[in-house]
Amino acid sequence: MNKEHNKNKISLTTIEADHDIDATYDIMKQLRTSLDKNDYVRNINKMRNHQKNYSLVGAFLEGRKNQYIAVIGFSYDFRLSVGQMIYIEDLVVDKNYQNLGIGKKLMDHVEIIARKKGIKTLVLDSAIHRKEAHKFYDKIGFVNTSNNYKKFLD
């Protein structure tokens, strides 16, 4: 099948139930390699309910719901530098389904949500070594505007 045909067979769904969140673990683990399966659902729910109003959207092949091939996680935030924004926390497409337009479909979905809410800025961070991801973000209109620094405390 050609890439465009595959893209059209992808469905998206907002993931809320614990068993659906759990079904995304293997995909998310491809990006977040230090994830602990025992804490995964609890931590997603903590982000959803208490901290950031986190939303998780999954992509699956039509007819195969709960067999996720990609996920995007995002939260609503406000910063003095940009005002109201959506922060893309996580975007991962299963290694067997990359370069088929699924990541773009998920990003377009979040952009539509932002536009409907009057939000004018999407923000994300990407690890320095993720060169292919950087090319993707550049291609879909993101601009590298800053560096992210961390200091890990004992």
PDB file of C-alpha atoms in Angstrom:
ATOM      1  CA  MET A   1       0.000   0.000   0.000  1.00  0.00           C
ATOM      2  CA  ASN A   2       1.161   3.535  -0.600  1.00  0.00           C
ATOM      3  CA  LYS A   3       1.799   5.893   2.273  1.00  0.00           C
ATOM      4  CA  GLU A   4      -1.243   8.107   1.651  1.00  0.00           C
ATOM      5  CA  HIS A   5      -3.538   5.071   1.623  1.00  0.00           C
ATOM      6  CA  ASN A   6      -2.150   3.914   4.983  1.00  0.00           C
ATOM      7  CA  LYS A   7      -2.598   7.394   6.453  1.00  0.00           C
ATOM      8  CA  ASN A   8      -6.288   7.398   5.562  1.00  0.00           C
ATOM      9  CA  LYS A   9      -6.851   4.128   7.436  1.00  0.00           C
ATOM     10  CA  ILE A  10      -5.679   5.654  10.719  1.00  0.00           C
ATOM     11  CA  SER A  11      -8.235   6.668  13.340  1.00  0.00           C
ATOM     12  CA  LEU A  12      -7.632   8.865  16.381  1.00  0.00           C
ATOM     13  CA  THR A  13      -9.250   8.663  19.790  1.00  0.00           C
ATOM     14  CA  THR A  14      -8.906  10.502  23.081  1.00  0.00           C
ATOM     15  CA  ILE A  15      -7.714   8.028  25.680  1.00  0.00           C
ATOM     16  CA  GLU A  16      -9.257   8.289  29.139  1.00  0.00           C
ATOM     17  CA  ALA A  17     -10.008   4.863  30.623  1.00  0.00           C
ATOM     18  CA  ASP A  18      -7.256   3.167  32.615  1.00  0.00           C
ATOM     19  CA  HIS A  19      -7.275   0.056  30.417  1.00  0.00           C
ATOM     20  CA  ASP A  20      -6.858   2.247  27.319  1.00  0.00           C
ATOM     21  CA  ILE A  21      -4.020   4.200  28.934  1.00  0.00           C
ATOM     22  CA  ASP A  22      -2.369   0.895  29.823  1.00  0.00           C
ATOM     23  CA  ALA A  23      -2.701  -0.195  26.178  1.00  0.00           C
ATOM     24  CA  THR A  24      -0.460   2.751  25.145  1.00  0.00           C
ATOM     25  CA  TYR A  25       2.422   1.760  27.417  1.00  0.00           C
ATOM     26  CA  ASP A  26       4.443  -0.171  24.807  1.00  0.00           C
ATOM     27  CA  ILE A  27       4.258   2.733  22.363  1.00  0.00           C
ATOM     28  CA  MET A  28       5.148   5.375  24.965  1.00  0.00           C
ATOM     29  CA  LYS A  29       8.026   3.199  26.196  1.00  0.00           C
ATOM     30  CA  GLN A  30       9.661   3.586  22.766  1.00  0.00           C
ATOM     31  CA  LEU A  31      10.138   7.292  23.552  1.00  0.00           C
ATOM     32  CA  ARG A  32      10.233   7.306  27.344  1.00  0.00           C
ATOM     33  CA  THR A  33      12.557   4.361  27.898  1.00  0.00           C
ATOM     34  CA  SER A  34      12.737   4.795  31.671  1.00  0.00           C
ATOM     35  CA  LEU A  35       8.982   4.334  32.168  1.00  0.00           C
ATOM     36  CA  ASP A  36       7.874   1.836  34.774  1.00  0.00           C
ATOM     37  CA  LYS A  37       4.852  -0.223  33.717  1.00  0.00           C
ATOM     38  CA  ASN A  38       3.632  -0.394  37.327  1.00  0.00           C
ATOM     39  CA  ASP A  39       3.457   3.412  37.590  1.00  0.00           C
ATOM     40  CA  TYR A  40       2.422   4.319  34.052  1.00  0.00           C
ATOM     41  CA  VAL A  41      -1.373   4.555  34.366  1.00  0.00           C
ATOM     42  CA  ARG A  42      -1.148   6.248  37.768  1.00  0.00           C
ATOM     43  CA  ASN A  43       1.313   8.844  36.454  1.00  0.00           C
ATOM     44  CA  ILE A  44      -0.772   9.606  33.364  1.00  0.00           C
ATOM     45  CA  ASN A  45      -3.823  10.071  35.590  1.00  0.00           C
ATOM     46  CA  LYS A  46      -1.831  12.304  37.933  1.00  0.00           C
ATOM     47  CA  MET A  47      -0.904  14.504  34.978  1.00  0.00           C
ATOM     48  CA  ARG A  48      -4.505  14.484  33.720  1.00  0.00           C
ATOM     49  CA  ASN A  49      -6.221  15.220  37.006  1.00  0.00           C
ATOM     50  CA  HIS A  50      -3.906  17.144  39.234  1.00  0.00           C
ATOM     51  CA  GLN A  51      -1.055  18.855  37.486  1.00  0.00           C
ATOM     52  CA  LYS A  52      -1.443  19.832  33.887  1.00  0.00           C
ATOM     53  CA  ASN A  53      -4.806  18.878  32.433  1.00  0.00           C
ATOM     54  CA  TYR A  54      -2.877  16.389  30.279  1.00  0.00           C
ATOM     55  CA  SER A  55      -4.665  14.801  27.331  1.00  0.00           C
ATOM     56  CA  LEU A  56      -3.610  11.625  25.558  1.00  0.00           C
ATOM     57  CA  VAL A  57      -4.691  10.810  22.010  1.00  0.00           C
ATOM     58  CA  GLY A  58      -3.962   7.501  20.348  1.00  0.00           C
ATOM     59  CA  ALA A  59      -3.774   6.472  16.712  1.00  0.00           C
ATOM     60  CA  PHE A  60      -4.835   3.028  15.594  1.00  0.00           C
ATOM     61  CA  LEU A  61      -5.524   1.225  12.346  1.00  0.00           C
ATOM     62  CA  GLU A  62      -9.229   1.227  11.542  1.00  0.00           C
ATOM     63  CA  GLY A  63     -10.883  -1.830  13.007  1.00  0.00           C
ATOM     64  CA  ARG A  64      -8.090  -2.378  15.537  1.00  0.00           C
ATOM     65  CA  LYS A  65      -9.031  -0.037  18.386  1.00  0.00           C
ATOM     66  CA  ASN A  66      -6.896  -0.419  21.510  1.00  0.00           C
ATOM     67  CA  GLN A  67      -3.972  -1.598  19.369  1.00  0.00           C
ATOM     68  CA  TYR A  68      -2.260   1.769  19.335  1.00  0.00           C
ATOM     69  CA  ILE A  69       0.459   2.555  16.825  1.00  0.00           C
ATOM     70  CA  ALA A  70       1.104   6.137  17.969  1.00  0.00           C
ATOM     71  CA  VAL A  71       0.248   8.525  20.783  1.00  0.00           C
ATOM     72  CA  ILE A  72       0.458  12.227  21.481  1.00  0.00           C
ATOM     73  CA  GLY A  73       0.205  13.714  24.936  1.00  0.00           C
ATOM     74  CA  PHE A  74      -0.326  17.414  25.494  1.00  0.00           C
ATOM     75  CA  SER A  75      -1.279  19.880  28.197  1.00  0.00           C
ATOM     76  CA  TYR A  76      -2.663  23.382  28.418  1.00  0.00           C
ATOM     77  CA  ASP A  77      -0.430  26.002  29.971  1.00  0.00           C
ATOM     78  CA  PHE A  78       0.118  29.725  30.229  1.00  0.00           C
ATOM     79  CA  ARG A  79       3.504  31.414  30.101  1.00  0.00           C
ATOM     80  CA  LEU A  80       4.443  35.071  30.214  1.00  0.00           C
ATOM     81  CA  SER A  81       6.540  34.576  27.074  1.00  0.00           C
ATOM     82  CA  VAL A  82       3.728  33.255  24.851  1.00  0.00           C
ATOM     83  CA  GLY A  83       0.452  33.471  26.773  1.00  0.00           C
ATOM     84  CA  GLN A  84      -2.003  30.591  26.490  1.00  0.00           C
ATOM     85  CA  MET A  85      -0.381  27.593  24.824  1.00  0.00           C
ATOM     86  CA  ILE A  86      -0.526  23.874  24.301  1.00  0.00           C
ATOM     87  CA  TYR A  87       2.608  22.038  25.321  1.00  0.00           C
ATOM     88  CA  ILE A  88       3.291  18.820  23.418  1.00  0.00           C
ATOM     89  CA  GLU A  89       4.559  16.524  26.164  1.00  0.00           C
ATOM     90  CA  ASP A  90       4.913  13.328  24.158  1.00  0.00           C
ATOM     91  CA  LEU A  91       4.738  12.305  20.514  1.00  0.00           C
ATOM     92  CA  VAL A  92       5.719   8.802  19.513  1.00  0.00           C
ATOM     93  CA  VAL A  93       4.918   6.683  16.492  1.00  0.00           C
ATOM     94  CA  ASP A  94       5.704   2.970  16.654  1.00  0.00           C
ATOM     95  CA  LYS A  95       8.943   2.286  14.808  1.00  0.00           C
ATOM     96  CA  ASN A  96       7.067   0.013  12.374  1.00  0.00           C
ATOM     97  CA  TYR A  97       4.688   2.828  11.329  1.00  0.00           C
ATOM     98  CA  GLN A  98       6.987   5.832  11.025  1.00  0.00           C
ATOM     99  CA  ASN A  99       7.143   7.987   7.885  1.00  0.00           C
ATOM    100  CA  LEU A 100       3.501   7.311   6.996  1.00  0.00           C
ATOM    101  CA  GLY A 101       2.117  10.701   8.059  1.00  0.00           C
ATOM    102  CA  ILE A 102       0.781   9.487  11.414  1.00  0.00           C
ATOM    103  CA  GLY A 103       2.853  11.917  13.493  1.00  0.00           C
ATOM    104  CA  LYS A 104       1.656  14.783  11.316  1.00  0.00           C
ATOM    105  CA  LYS A 105      -1.937  13.615  11.642  1.00  0.00           C
ATOM    106  CA  LEU A 106      -1.598  13.684  15.446  1.00  0.00           C
ATOM    107  CA  MET A 107       0.050  17.115  15.404  1.00  0.00           C
ATOM    108  CA  ASP A 108      -2.660  18.438  13.053  1.00  0.00           C
ATOM    109  CA  HIS A 109      -5.266  17.118  15.496  1.00  0.00           C
ATOM    110  CA  VAL A 110      -3.726  19.091  18.365  1.00  0.00           C
ATOM    111  CA  GLU A 111      -3.448  22.175  16.168  1.00  0.00           C
ATOM    112  CA  ILE A 112      -7.172  21.978  15.402  1.00  0.00           C
ATOM    113  CA  ILE A 113      -7.919  21.756  19.128  1.00  0.00           C
ATOM    114  CA  ALA A 114      -5.714  24.806  19.765  1.00  0.00           C
ATOM    115  CA  ARG A 115      -7.375  26.852  17.027  1.00  0.00           C
ATOM    116  CA  LYS A 116     -10.872  25.981  18.318  1.00  0.00           C
ATOM    117  CA  LYS A 117      -9.840  27.194  21.788  1.00  0.00           C
ATOM    118  CA  GLY A 118      -8.234  30.375  20.451  1.00  0.00           C
ATOM    119  CA  ILE A 119      -4.755  29.194  21.426  1.00  0.00           C
ATOM    120  CA  LYS A 120      -2.105  30.540  19.100  1.00  0.00           C
ATOM    121  CA  THR A 121       1.027  28.713  20.233  1.00  0.00           C
ATOM    122  CA  LEU A 122       2.148  25.078  20.331  1.00  0.00           C
ATOM    123  CA  VAL A 123       5.381  24.374  22.230  1.00  0.00           C
ATOM    124  CA  LEU A 124       7.509  21.252  22.590  1.00  0.00           C
ATOM    125  CA  ASP A 125      10.951  20.169  23.686  1.00  0.00           C
ATOM    126  CA  SER A 126      12.992  17.565  21.865  1.00  0.00           C
ATOM    127  CA  ALA A 127      16.165  15.858  23.041  1.00  0.00           C
ATOM    128  CA  ILE A 128      19.350  17.030  21.346  1.00  0.00           C
ATOM    129  CA  HIS A 129      20.090  13.586  19.849  1.00  0.00           C
ATOM    130  CA  ARG A 130      16.681  13.259  18.136  1.00  0.00           C
ATOM    131  CA  LYS A 131      17.819  14.703  14.795  1.00  0.00           C
ATOM    132  CA  GLU A 132      15.098  13.014  12.717  1.00  0.00           C
ATOM    133  CA  ALA A 133      12.418  14.407  15.041  1.00  0.00           C
ATOM    134  CA  HIS A 134      13.932  17.887  14.640  1.00  0.00           C
ATOM    135  CA  LYS A 135      13.675  17.597  10.856  1.00  0.00           C
ATOM    136  CA  PHE A 136      10.027  16.564  11.243  1.00  0.00           C
ATOM    137  CA  TYR A 137       9.230  19.522  13.524  1.00  0.00           C
ATOM    138  CA  ASP A 138      10.956  21.927  11.134  1.00  0.00           C
ATOM    139  CA  LYS A 139       9.015  20.462   8.211  1.00  0.00           C
ATOM    140  CA  ILE A 140       5.638  20.987   9.904  1.00  0.00           C
ATOM    141  CA  GLY A 141       6.338  24.602  10.843  1.00  0.00           C
ATOM    142  CA  PHE A 142       7.921  24.570  14.289  1.00  0.00           C
ATOM    143  CA  VAL A 143      10.808  26.970  14.911  1.00  0.00           C
ATOM    144  CA  ASN A 144      13.636  26.285  17.359  1.00  0.00           C
ATOM    145  CA  THR A 145      13.433  29.316  19.650  1.00  0.00           C
ATOM    146  CA  SER A 146      15.375  28.261  22.745  1.00  0.00           C
ATOM    147  CA  ASN A 147      17.490  25.704  24.518  1.00  0.00           C
ATOM    148  CA  ASN A 148      16.171  23.706  27.448  1.00  0.00           C
ATOM    149  CA  TYR A 149      18.426  23.306  30.466  1.00  0.00           C
ATOM    150  CA  LYS A 150      17.990  20.963  33.419  1.00  0.00           C
ATOM    151  CA  LYS A 151      19.764  20.620  36.694  1.00  0.00           C
ATOM    152  CA  PHE A 152      19.178  17.344  38.489  1.00  0.00           C
ATOM    153  CA  LEU A 153      19.154  17.713  42.261  1.00  0.00           C
ATOM    154  CA  ASP A 154      20.162  14.973  44.686  1.00  0.00           C
TER     155      ASP A 154
END
